[in-house]
Coordinates of C-alpha atoms in Angstrom, one line a residue:
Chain A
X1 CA 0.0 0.0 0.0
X2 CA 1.4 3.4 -1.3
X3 CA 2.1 6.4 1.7
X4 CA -0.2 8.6 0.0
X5 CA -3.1 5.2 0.6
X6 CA -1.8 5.2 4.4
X7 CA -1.9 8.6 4.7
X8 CA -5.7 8.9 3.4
X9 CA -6.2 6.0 5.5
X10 CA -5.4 7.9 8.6
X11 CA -6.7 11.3 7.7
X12 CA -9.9 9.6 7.4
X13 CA -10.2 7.5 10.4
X14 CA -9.3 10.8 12.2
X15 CA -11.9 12.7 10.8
X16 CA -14.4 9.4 11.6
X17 CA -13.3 9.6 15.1
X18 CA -13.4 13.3 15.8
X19 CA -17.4 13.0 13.7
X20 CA -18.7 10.6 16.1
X21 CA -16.7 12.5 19.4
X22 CA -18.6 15.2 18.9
X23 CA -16.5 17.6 20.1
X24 CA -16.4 19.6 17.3
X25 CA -19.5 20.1 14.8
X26 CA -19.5 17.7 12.3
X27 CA -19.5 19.8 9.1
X28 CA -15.9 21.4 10.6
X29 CA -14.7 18.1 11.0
X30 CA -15.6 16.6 7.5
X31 CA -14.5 20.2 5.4
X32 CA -11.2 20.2 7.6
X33 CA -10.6 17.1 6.3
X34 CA -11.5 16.8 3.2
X35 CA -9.1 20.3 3.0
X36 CA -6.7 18.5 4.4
X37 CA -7.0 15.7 1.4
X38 CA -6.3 18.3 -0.9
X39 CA -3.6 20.2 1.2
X40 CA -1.3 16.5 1.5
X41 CA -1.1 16.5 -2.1
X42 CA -3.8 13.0 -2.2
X43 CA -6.3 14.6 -4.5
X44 CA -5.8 17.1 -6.5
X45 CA -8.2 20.1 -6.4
X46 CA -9.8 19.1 -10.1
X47 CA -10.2 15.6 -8.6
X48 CA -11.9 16.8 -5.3
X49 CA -14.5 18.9 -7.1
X50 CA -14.9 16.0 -9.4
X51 CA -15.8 13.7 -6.4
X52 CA -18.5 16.3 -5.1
X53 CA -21.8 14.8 -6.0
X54 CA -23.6 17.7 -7.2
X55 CA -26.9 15.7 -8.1
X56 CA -27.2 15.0 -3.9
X57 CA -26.6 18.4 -3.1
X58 CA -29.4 20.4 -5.6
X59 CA -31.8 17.4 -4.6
X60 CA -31.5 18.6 -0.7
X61 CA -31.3 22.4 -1.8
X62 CA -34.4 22.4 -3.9
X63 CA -36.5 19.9 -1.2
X64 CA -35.4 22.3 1.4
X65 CA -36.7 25.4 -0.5
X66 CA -39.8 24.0 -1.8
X67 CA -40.4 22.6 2.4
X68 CA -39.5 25.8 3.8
X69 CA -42.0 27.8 2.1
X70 CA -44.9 25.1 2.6
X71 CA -44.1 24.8 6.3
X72 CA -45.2 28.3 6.5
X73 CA -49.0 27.8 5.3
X74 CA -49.7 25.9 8.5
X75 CA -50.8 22.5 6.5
X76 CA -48.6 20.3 8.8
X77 CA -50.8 21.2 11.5
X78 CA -53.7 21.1 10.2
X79 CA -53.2 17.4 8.7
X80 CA -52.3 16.9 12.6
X81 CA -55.0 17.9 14.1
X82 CA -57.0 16.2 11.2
X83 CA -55.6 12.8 12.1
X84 CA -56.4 13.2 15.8
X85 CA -59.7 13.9 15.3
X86 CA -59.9 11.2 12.9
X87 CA -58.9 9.1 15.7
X88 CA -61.7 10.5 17.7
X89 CA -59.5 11.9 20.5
X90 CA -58.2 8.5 21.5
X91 CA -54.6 8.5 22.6
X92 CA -53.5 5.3 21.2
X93 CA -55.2 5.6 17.9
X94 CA -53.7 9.1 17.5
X95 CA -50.1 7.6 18.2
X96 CA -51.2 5.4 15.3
X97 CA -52.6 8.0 13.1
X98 CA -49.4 10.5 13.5
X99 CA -46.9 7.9 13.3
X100 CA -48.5 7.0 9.5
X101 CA -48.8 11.0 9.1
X102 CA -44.8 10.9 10.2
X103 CA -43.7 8.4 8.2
X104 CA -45.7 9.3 4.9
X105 CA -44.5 13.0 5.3
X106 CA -41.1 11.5 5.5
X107 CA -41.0 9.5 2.7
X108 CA -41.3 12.7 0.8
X109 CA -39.2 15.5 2.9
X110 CA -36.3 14.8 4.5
X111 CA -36.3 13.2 8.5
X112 CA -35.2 16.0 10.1
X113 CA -37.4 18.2 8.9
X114 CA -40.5 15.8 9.3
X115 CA -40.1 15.9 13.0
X116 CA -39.5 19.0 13.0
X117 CA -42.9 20.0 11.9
X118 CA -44.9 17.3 13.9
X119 CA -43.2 17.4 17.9
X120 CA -44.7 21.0 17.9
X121 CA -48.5 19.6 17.1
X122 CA -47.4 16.6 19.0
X123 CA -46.8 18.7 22.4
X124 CA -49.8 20.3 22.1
X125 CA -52.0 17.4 21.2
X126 CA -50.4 15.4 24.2
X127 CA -51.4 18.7 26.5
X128 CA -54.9 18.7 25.4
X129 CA -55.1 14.8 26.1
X130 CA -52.9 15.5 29.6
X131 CA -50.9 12.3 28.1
X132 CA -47.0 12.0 28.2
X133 CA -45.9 13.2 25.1
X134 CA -42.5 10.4 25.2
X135 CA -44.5 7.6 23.2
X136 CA -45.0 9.8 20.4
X137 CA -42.2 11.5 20.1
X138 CA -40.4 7.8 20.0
X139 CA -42.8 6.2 18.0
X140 CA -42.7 9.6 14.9
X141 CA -39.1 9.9 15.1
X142 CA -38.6 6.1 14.2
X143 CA -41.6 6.5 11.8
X144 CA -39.2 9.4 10.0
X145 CA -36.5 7.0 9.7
X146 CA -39.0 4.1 8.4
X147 CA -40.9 5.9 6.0
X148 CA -38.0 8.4 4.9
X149 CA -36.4 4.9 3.4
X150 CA -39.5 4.0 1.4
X151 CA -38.3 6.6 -1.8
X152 CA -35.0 7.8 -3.1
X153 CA -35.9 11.2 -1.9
X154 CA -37.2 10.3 1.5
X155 CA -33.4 10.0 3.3
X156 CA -30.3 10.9 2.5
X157 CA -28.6 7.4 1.8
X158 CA -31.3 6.6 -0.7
X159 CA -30.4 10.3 -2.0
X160 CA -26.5 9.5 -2.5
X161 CA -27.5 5.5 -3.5
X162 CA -30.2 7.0 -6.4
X163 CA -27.4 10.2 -7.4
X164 CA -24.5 7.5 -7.8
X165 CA -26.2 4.6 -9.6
X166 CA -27.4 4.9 -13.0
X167 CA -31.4 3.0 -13.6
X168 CA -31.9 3.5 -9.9
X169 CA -34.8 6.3 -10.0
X170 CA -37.6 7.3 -8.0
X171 CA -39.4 4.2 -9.4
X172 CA -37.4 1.6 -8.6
X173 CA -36.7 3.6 -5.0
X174 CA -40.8 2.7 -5.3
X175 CA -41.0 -0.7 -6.5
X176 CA -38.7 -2.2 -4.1
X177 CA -38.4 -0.3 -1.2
X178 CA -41.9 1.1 0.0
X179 CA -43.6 -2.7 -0.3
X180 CA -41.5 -4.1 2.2
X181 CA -41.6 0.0 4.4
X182 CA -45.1 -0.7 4.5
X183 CA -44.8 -4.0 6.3
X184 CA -42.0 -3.1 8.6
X185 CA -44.1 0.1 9.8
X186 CA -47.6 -2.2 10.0
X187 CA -44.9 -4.4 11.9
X188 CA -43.4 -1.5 14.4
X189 CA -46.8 0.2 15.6
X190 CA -48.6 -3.0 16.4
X191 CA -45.5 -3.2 18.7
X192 CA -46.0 0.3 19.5
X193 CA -49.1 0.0 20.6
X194 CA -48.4 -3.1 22.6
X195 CA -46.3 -1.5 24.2
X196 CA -47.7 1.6 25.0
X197 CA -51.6 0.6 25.6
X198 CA -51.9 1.1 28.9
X199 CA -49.8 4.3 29.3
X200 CA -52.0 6.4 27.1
X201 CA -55.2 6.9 28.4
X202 CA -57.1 10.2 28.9
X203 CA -60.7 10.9 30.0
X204 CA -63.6 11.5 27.7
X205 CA -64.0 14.8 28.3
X206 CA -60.9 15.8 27.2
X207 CA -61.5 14.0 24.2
X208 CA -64.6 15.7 23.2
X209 CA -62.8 19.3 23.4
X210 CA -60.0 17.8 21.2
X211 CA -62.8 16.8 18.9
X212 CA -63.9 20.3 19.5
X213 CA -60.8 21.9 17.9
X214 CA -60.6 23.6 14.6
X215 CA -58.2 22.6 12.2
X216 CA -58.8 24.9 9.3
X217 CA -57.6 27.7 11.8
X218 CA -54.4 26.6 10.8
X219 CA -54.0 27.7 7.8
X220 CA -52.5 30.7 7.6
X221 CA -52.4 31.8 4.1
X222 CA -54.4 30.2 1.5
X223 CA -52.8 31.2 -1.5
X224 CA -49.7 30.3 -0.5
X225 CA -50.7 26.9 0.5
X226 CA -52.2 26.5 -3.3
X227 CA -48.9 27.4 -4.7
X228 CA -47.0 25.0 -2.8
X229 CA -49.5 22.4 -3.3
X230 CA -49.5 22.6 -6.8
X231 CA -45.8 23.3 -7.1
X232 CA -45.2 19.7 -4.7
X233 CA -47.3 17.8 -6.9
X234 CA -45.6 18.7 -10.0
X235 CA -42.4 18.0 -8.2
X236 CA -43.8 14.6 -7.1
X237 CA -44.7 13.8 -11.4
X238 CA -41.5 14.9 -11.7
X239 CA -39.6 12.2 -9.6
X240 CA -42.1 9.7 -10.6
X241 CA -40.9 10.8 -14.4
X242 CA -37.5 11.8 -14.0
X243 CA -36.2 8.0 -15.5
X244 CA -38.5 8.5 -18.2
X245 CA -37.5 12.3 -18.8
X246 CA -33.9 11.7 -18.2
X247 CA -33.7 14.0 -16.2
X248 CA -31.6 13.9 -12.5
X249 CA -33.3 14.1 -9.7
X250 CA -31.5 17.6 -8.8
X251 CA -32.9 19.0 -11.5
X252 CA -36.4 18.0 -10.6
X253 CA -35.9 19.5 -7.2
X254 CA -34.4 22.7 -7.8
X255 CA -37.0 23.2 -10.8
X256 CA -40.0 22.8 -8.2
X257 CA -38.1 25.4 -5.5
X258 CA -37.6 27.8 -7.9
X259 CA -41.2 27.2 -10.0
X260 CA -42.3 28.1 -6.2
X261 CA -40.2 31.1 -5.6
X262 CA -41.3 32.6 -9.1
X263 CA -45.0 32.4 -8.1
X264 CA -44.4 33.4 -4.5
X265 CA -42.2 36.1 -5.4
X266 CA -39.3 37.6 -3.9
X267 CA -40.4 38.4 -0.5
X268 CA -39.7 34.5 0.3
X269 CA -36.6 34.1 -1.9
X270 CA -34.2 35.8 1.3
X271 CA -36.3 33.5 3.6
X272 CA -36.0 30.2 1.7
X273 CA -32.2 30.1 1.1
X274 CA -31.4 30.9 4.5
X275 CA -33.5 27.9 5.7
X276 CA -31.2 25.8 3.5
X277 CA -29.7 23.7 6.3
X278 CA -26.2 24.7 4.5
X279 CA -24.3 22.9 7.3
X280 CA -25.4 19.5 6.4
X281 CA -24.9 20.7 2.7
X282 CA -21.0 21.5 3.2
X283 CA -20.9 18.0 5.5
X284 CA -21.5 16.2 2.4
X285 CA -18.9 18.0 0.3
X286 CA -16.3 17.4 2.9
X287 CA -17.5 13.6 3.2
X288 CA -17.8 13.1 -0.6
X289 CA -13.4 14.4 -0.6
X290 CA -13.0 12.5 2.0
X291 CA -13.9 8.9 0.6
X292 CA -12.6 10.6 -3.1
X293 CA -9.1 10.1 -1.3
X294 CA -9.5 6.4 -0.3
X295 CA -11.1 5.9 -3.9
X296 CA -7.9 7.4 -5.9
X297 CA -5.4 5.8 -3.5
X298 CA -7.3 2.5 -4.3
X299 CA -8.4 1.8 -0.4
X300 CA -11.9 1.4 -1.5
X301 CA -10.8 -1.3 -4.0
X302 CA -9.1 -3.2 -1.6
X303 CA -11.7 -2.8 0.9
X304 CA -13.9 -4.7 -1.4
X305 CA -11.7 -7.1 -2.4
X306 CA -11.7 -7.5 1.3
X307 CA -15.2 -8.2 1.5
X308 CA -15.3 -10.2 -1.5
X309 CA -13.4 -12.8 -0.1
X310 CA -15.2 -12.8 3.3
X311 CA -18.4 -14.0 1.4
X312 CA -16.8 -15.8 -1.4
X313 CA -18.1 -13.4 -3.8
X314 CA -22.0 -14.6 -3.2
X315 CA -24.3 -12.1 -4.1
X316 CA -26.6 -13.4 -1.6
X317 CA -24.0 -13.6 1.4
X318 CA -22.5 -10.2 0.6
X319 CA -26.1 -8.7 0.4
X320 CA -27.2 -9.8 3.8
X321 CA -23.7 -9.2 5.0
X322 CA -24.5 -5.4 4.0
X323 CA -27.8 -5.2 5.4
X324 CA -26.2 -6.4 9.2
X325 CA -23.3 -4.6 8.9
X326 CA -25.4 -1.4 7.7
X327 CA -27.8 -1.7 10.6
X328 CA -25.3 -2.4 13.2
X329 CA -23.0 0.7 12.3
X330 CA -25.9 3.1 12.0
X331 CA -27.1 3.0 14.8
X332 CA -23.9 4.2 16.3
X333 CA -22.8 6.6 14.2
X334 CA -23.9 8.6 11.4
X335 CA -25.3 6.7 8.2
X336 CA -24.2 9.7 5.8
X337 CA -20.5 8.8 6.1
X338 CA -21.0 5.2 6.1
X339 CA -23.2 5.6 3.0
X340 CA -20.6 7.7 1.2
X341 CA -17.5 4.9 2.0
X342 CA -19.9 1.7 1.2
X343 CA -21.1 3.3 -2.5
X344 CA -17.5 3.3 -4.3
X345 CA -16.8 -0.4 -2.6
X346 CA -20.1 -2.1 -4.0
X347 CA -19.0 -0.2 -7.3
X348 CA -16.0 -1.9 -7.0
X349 CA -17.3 -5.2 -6.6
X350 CA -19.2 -5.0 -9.5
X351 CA -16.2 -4.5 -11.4
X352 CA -14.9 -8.1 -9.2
X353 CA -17.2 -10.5 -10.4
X354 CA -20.8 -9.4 -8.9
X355 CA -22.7 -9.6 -11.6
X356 CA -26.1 -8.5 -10.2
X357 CA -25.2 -5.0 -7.4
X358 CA -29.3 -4.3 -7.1
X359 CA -29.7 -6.2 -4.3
X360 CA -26.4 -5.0 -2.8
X361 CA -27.8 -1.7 -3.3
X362 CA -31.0 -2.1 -1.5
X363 CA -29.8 -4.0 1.4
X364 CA -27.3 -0.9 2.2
X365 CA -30.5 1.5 2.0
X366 CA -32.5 -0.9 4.2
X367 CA -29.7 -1.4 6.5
X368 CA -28.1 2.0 6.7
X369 CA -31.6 3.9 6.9
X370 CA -33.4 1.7 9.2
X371 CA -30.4 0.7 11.1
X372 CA -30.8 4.5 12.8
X373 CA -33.5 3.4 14.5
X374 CA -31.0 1.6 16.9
X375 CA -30.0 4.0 19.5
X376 CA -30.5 7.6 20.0
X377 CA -27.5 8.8 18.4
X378 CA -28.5 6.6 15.2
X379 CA -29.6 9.2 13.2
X380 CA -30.2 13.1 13.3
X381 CA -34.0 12.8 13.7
X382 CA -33.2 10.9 16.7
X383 CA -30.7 13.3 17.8
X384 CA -33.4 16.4 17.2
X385 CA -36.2 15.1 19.4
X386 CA -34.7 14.0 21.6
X387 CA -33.2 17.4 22.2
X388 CA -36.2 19.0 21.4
X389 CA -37.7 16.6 24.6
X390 CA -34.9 17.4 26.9
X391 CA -36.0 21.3 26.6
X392 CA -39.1 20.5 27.6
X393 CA -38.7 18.8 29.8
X394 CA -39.4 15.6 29.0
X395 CA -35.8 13.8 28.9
X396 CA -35.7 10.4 26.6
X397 CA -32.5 8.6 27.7
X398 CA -30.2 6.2 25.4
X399 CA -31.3 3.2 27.2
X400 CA -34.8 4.7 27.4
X401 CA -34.8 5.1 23.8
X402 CA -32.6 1.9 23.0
X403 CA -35.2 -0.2 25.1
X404 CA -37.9 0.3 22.7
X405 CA -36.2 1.0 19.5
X406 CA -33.1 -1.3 19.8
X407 CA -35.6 -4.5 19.3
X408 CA -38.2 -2.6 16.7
X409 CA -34.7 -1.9 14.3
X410 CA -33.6 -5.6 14.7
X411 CA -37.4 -6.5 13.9
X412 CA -36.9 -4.4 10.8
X413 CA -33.3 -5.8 9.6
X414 CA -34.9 -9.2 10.3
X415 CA -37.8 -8.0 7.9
X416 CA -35.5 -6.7 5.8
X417 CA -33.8 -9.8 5.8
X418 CA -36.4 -12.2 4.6
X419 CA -37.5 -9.9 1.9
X420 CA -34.1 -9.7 0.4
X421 CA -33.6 -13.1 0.4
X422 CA -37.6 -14.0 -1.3
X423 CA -37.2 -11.4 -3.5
X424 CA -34.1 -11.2 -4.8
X425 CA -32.7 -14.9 -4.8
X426 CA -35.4 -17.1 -4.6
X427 CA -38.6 -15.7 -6.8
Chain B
X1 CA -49.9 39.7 41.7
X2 CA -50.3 40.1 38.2
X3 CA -53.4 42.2 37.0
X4 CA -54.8 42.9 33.8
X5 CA -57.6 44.3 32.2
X6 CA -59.4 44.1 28.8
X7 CA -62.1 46.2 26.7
X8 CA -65.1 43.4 27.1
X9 CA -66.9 44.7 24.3
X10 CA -64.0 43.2 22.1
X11 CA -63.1 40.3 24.1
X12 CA -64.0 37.8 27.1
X13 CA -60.8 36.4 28.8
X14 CA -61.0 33.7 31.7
X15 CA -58.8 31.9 33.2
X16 CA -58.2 28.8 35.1
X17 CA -54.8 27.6 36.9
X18 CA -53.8 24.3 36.8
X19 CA -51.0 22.5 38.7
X20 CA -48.0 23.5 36.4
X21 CA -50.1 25.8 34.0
X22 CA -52.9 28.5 33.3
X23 CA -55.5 27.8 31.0
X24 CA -57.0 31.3 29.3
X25 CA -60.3 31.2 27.6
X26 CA -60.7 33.6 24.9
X27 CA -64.0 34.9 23.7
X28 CA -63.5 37.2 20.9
X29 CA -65.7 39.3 19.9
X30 CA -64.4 41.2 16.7
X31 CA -62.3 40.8 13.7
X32 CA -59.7 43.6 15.1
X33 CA -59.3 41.4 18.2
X34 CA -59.2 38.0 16.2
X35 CA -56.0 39.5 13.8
X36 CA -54.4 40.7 17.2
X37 CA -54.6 37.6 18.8
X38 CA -53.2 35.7 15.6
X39 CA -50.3 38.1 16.2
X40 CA -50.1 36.7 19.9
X41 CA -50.0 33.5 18.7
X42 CA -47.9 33.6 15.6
X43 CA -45.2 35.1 17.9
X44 CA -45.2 31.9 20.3
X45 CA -45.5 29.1 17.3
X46 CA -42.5 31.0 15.8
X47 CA -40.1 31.0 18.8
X48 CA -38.3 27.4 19.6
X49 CA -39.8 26.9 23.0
X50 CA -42.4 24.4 22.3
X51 CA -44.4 24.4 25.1
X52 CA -44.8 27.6 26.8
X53 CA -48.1 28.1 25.7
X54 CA -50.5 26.2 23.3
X55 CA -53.0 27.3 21.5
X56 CA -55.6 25.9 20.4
X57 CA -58.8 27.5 18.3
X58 CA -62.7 26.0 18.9
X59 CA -65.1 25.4 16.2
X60 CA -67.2 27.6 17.8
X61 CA -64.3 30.5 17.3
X62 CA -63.3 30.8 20.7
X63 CA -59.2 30.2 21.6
X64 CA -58.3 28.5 24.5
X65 CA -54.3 28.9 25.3
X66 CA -52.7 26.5 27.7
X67 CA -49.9 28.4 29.4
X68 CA -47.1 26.9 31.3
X69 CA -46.7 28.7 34.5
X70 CA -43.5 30.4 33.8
X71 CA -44.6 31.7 30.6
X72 CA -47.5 33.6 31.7
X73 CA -45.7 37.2 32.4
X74 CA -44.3 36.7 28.6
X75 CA -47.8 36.0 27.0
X76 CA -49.7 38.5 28.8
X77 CA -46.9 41.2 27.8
X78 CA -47.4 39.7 24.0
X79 CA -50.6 40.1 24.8
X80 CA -50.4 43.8 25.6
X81 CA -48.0 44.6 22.9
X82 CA -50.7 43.5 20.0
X83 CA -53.4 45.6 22.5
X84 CA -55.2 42.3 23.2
X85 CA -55.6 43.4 26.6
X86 CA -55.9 47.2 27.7
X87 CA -53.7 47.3 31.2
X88 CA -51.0 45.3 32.9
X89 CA -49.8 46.5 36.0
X90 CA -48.4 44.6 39.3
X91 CA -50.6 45.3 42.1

């Protein structure tokens, strides 16, 4: 192995290491070194730039625009308080309702951003019923990181998986992801509401003056809420077409944010960029410099080969191997970066003898998405609420959280499991 | 002790204490009043404490706003500032 190979080796071990410390903020971390690939002399700056997937980055820019300026028309709240009414008040059924709200919203925006817009409705809801708020915040936060791996837009892993693999487009994200999504989230909330049956229980007058709420109320601005409705549904034909169209997914994304911003106007333009999370955008440039050093100092290949031998080059071995070892490591540190090392090495071992990579793909979306659902510091939607509990009082510990999710994300891999195995290698 | 008034002609307010809360039922009785009390509210959904007070609006068009206890002097002065109520005063 060449110094230069050593050298990236170390820089980006380092960087993994000071990442999940958390002592410094991640993007810092991940730009210093991916900087610092460029400053040893182990890529050059063409080849950095080269290695920055641009098709990921516009996809999150334009999703966070066109969410940004919907958040504002108060529809998140309304469908809310829609669903709990629909559940006529009753705690349990809500939890059911909102985690199906959570995980369909999530499917479509990113995690984060999901929970986000529900805890808020979720406090309040769980004030009205004078019910602990915990159970739902637990049960929508790993209902983000369910439904958010049903479509290729829905997480970030499916993002950088979909942007790096040619035929894999919101269609195929479709036809083989959300069938088995749906199961595992049917599977989690019977669990869920095993679980948390007797704890939720209010009185029936509290109930009737949550049935007494009005939900059109929040709906702040009417016209705007059009706009972004319309605009969001030709976004939506436009993922579902994008294959057809060949067009990348960025493109789609950024067309429906600006389409948006010319029909809102300028007044939300100022607004809209600045709510483009532009930390997580710079932690992916830094990530995708970071693994562009192992690639060109052919670590990745060797990695692979690594791997390759491990599971005798079986597709089906080196699939389930994936899913595990997806699962496992995301649930202790952050998928993104995982995601980002594991795409150039099942590139590679295409090029080793694997003839078939679809199923290698899919198993690192289902292992690296749901695999979040592990711990508490599995993912940033985890990361959020709980933070978001903590300030108000209402502190969800790691093995408070692990309790409950640790078994639900090895009920999913398990899932996951089965369904790669059916679909992929036996039907 | 915390006093304030309001112009009753415009709007009802009632209130009810709770163990770690107030609970303030608003009748309102105008337009004017129902735009100033969006203002009220807009201002707490907007800031990033979630729970300091909730609000929630009736079929019927009255508000009722759940307030956590230490959040009371803060929504009454939001209160004041949109001219929701007419006085605040410590007495």
């Amino acid at each position: 192995m060449s110094h230069q190979a050593l050298f990236a080796i170390a820089l980006f071990l380092l960087t993994y290491a000071f990442i999940i410390s958390e002592k410094l903020h991640r993007t810092i971390v991940a730009m210093a070194g991916g900087i610092l690939m460029v400053l040893l002399g182990i890529l050059s700056q063409e080849d950095a730039i080269r290695h920055i997937d641009f098709n990921t980055l516009g996809l999150l820019i334009g999703m966070m625009i066109l969410v940004s300026i919907t958040a504002q028309t108060g529809v998140f709240k309304y469908v809310a308080i829609r669903a709990a009414k629909a559940a006529k008040g009753k705690p349990i059924t809500i939890l059911v309702y909102l985690s199906v709200v959570t995980a369909m919203a999530s499917a479509l925006l990113d995690n984060v951003t999901t929970v986000l817009l529900i805890v808020p409705v979720t406090f309040s809801i769980a004030r009205q019923l004078r019910v602990n708020p915990v159970p739902y915040l637990i049960s929508e936060v790993i209902a983000s990181n369910v439904g958010g791996t049903a479509t290729l837009i829905g997480d970030p892993p499916n993002i950088m998986i979909g942007s790096s693999v040619e035929g894999l487009d919101f269609m195929a994200f479709l036809a083989n992801l959300t069938p088995i999504i749906v199961i595992i989230q049917a599977a989690i909330l019977v669990c869920l509401v095993f679980i948390y049956r007797r704890q939720l229980q209010t009185t029936p007058e509290l109930q009737a003056v949550l049935m007494q709420l009005n939900e059109k109320d929040e709906i702040t601005d009417p016209v705007l809420l059009k706009k972004s409705l319309a605009v969001i549904l030709l976004t939506i034909i436009g993922f579902v077409l994008h294959g057809v169209l060949h067009l990348d997914s960025a493109t789609v994304a950024l067309s429906g944010a600006f389409l948006l911003l010319l029909f809102t106007g300028e007044h939300y333009l100022e607004e809209a960029i600045s709510k483009v999370e532009w930390t997580t955008i710079f932690f992916f440039v830094g990530l995708f410099v970071l693994v562009a050093g192992l690639e060109e100092t052919g670590v990745i290949a060797k990695m692979a080969q690594a791997a390759m031998d491990l599971t005798g080059g079986d597709p089906l071995h080196t699939s389930l191997l994936i899913l595990w070892l997806s699962a496992i490591a995301s649930a202790f540190i952050d998928n993104i970066p995982f995601v980002a090392t594991m795409i150039p090495m099942i590139h590679d071992m295409g090029s080793l003898g694997i003839d078939n990579l679809e199923p290698l793909w899919w198993s690192l979306s289902l292992g690296a998405c749901l695999g979040g659902n592990g711990t508490i510091i599995g993912a940033s939607a985890n990361v959020i609420v709980a933070g978001l509990a903590a300030k108000e009082g209402h502190h969800i510990t790691f093995l408070g959280f692990m309790k409950i999710a640790f078994p639900l994300m090895i009920l999913s891999i398990l899932l996951s499991h089965v369904y790669v195995y059916l679909r992929y290698f036996i039907l | 002790m915390l006093h304030y008034s309001f112009d009753s002609s415009l709007v009802e307010i009632t209130e009810q204490k709770n163990e770690d809360d107030v609970t303030f039922t608003i009748q309102i009785k105008s337009e004017t009043m129902r735009q100033r009390w969006k203002q009220v509210r807009f201002y707490f959904d907007d800031n990033k404490d979630y729970t300091d007070a909730f609000f929630y609006s009736h079929i019927d068009g009255h508000y009722e706003v759940i307030v956590r206890n230490d959040a009371v002097l803060p929504f009454l002065l939001q209160a004041f500032r949109y001219r929701c109520i007419e006085s605040l005063a410590w007495k």
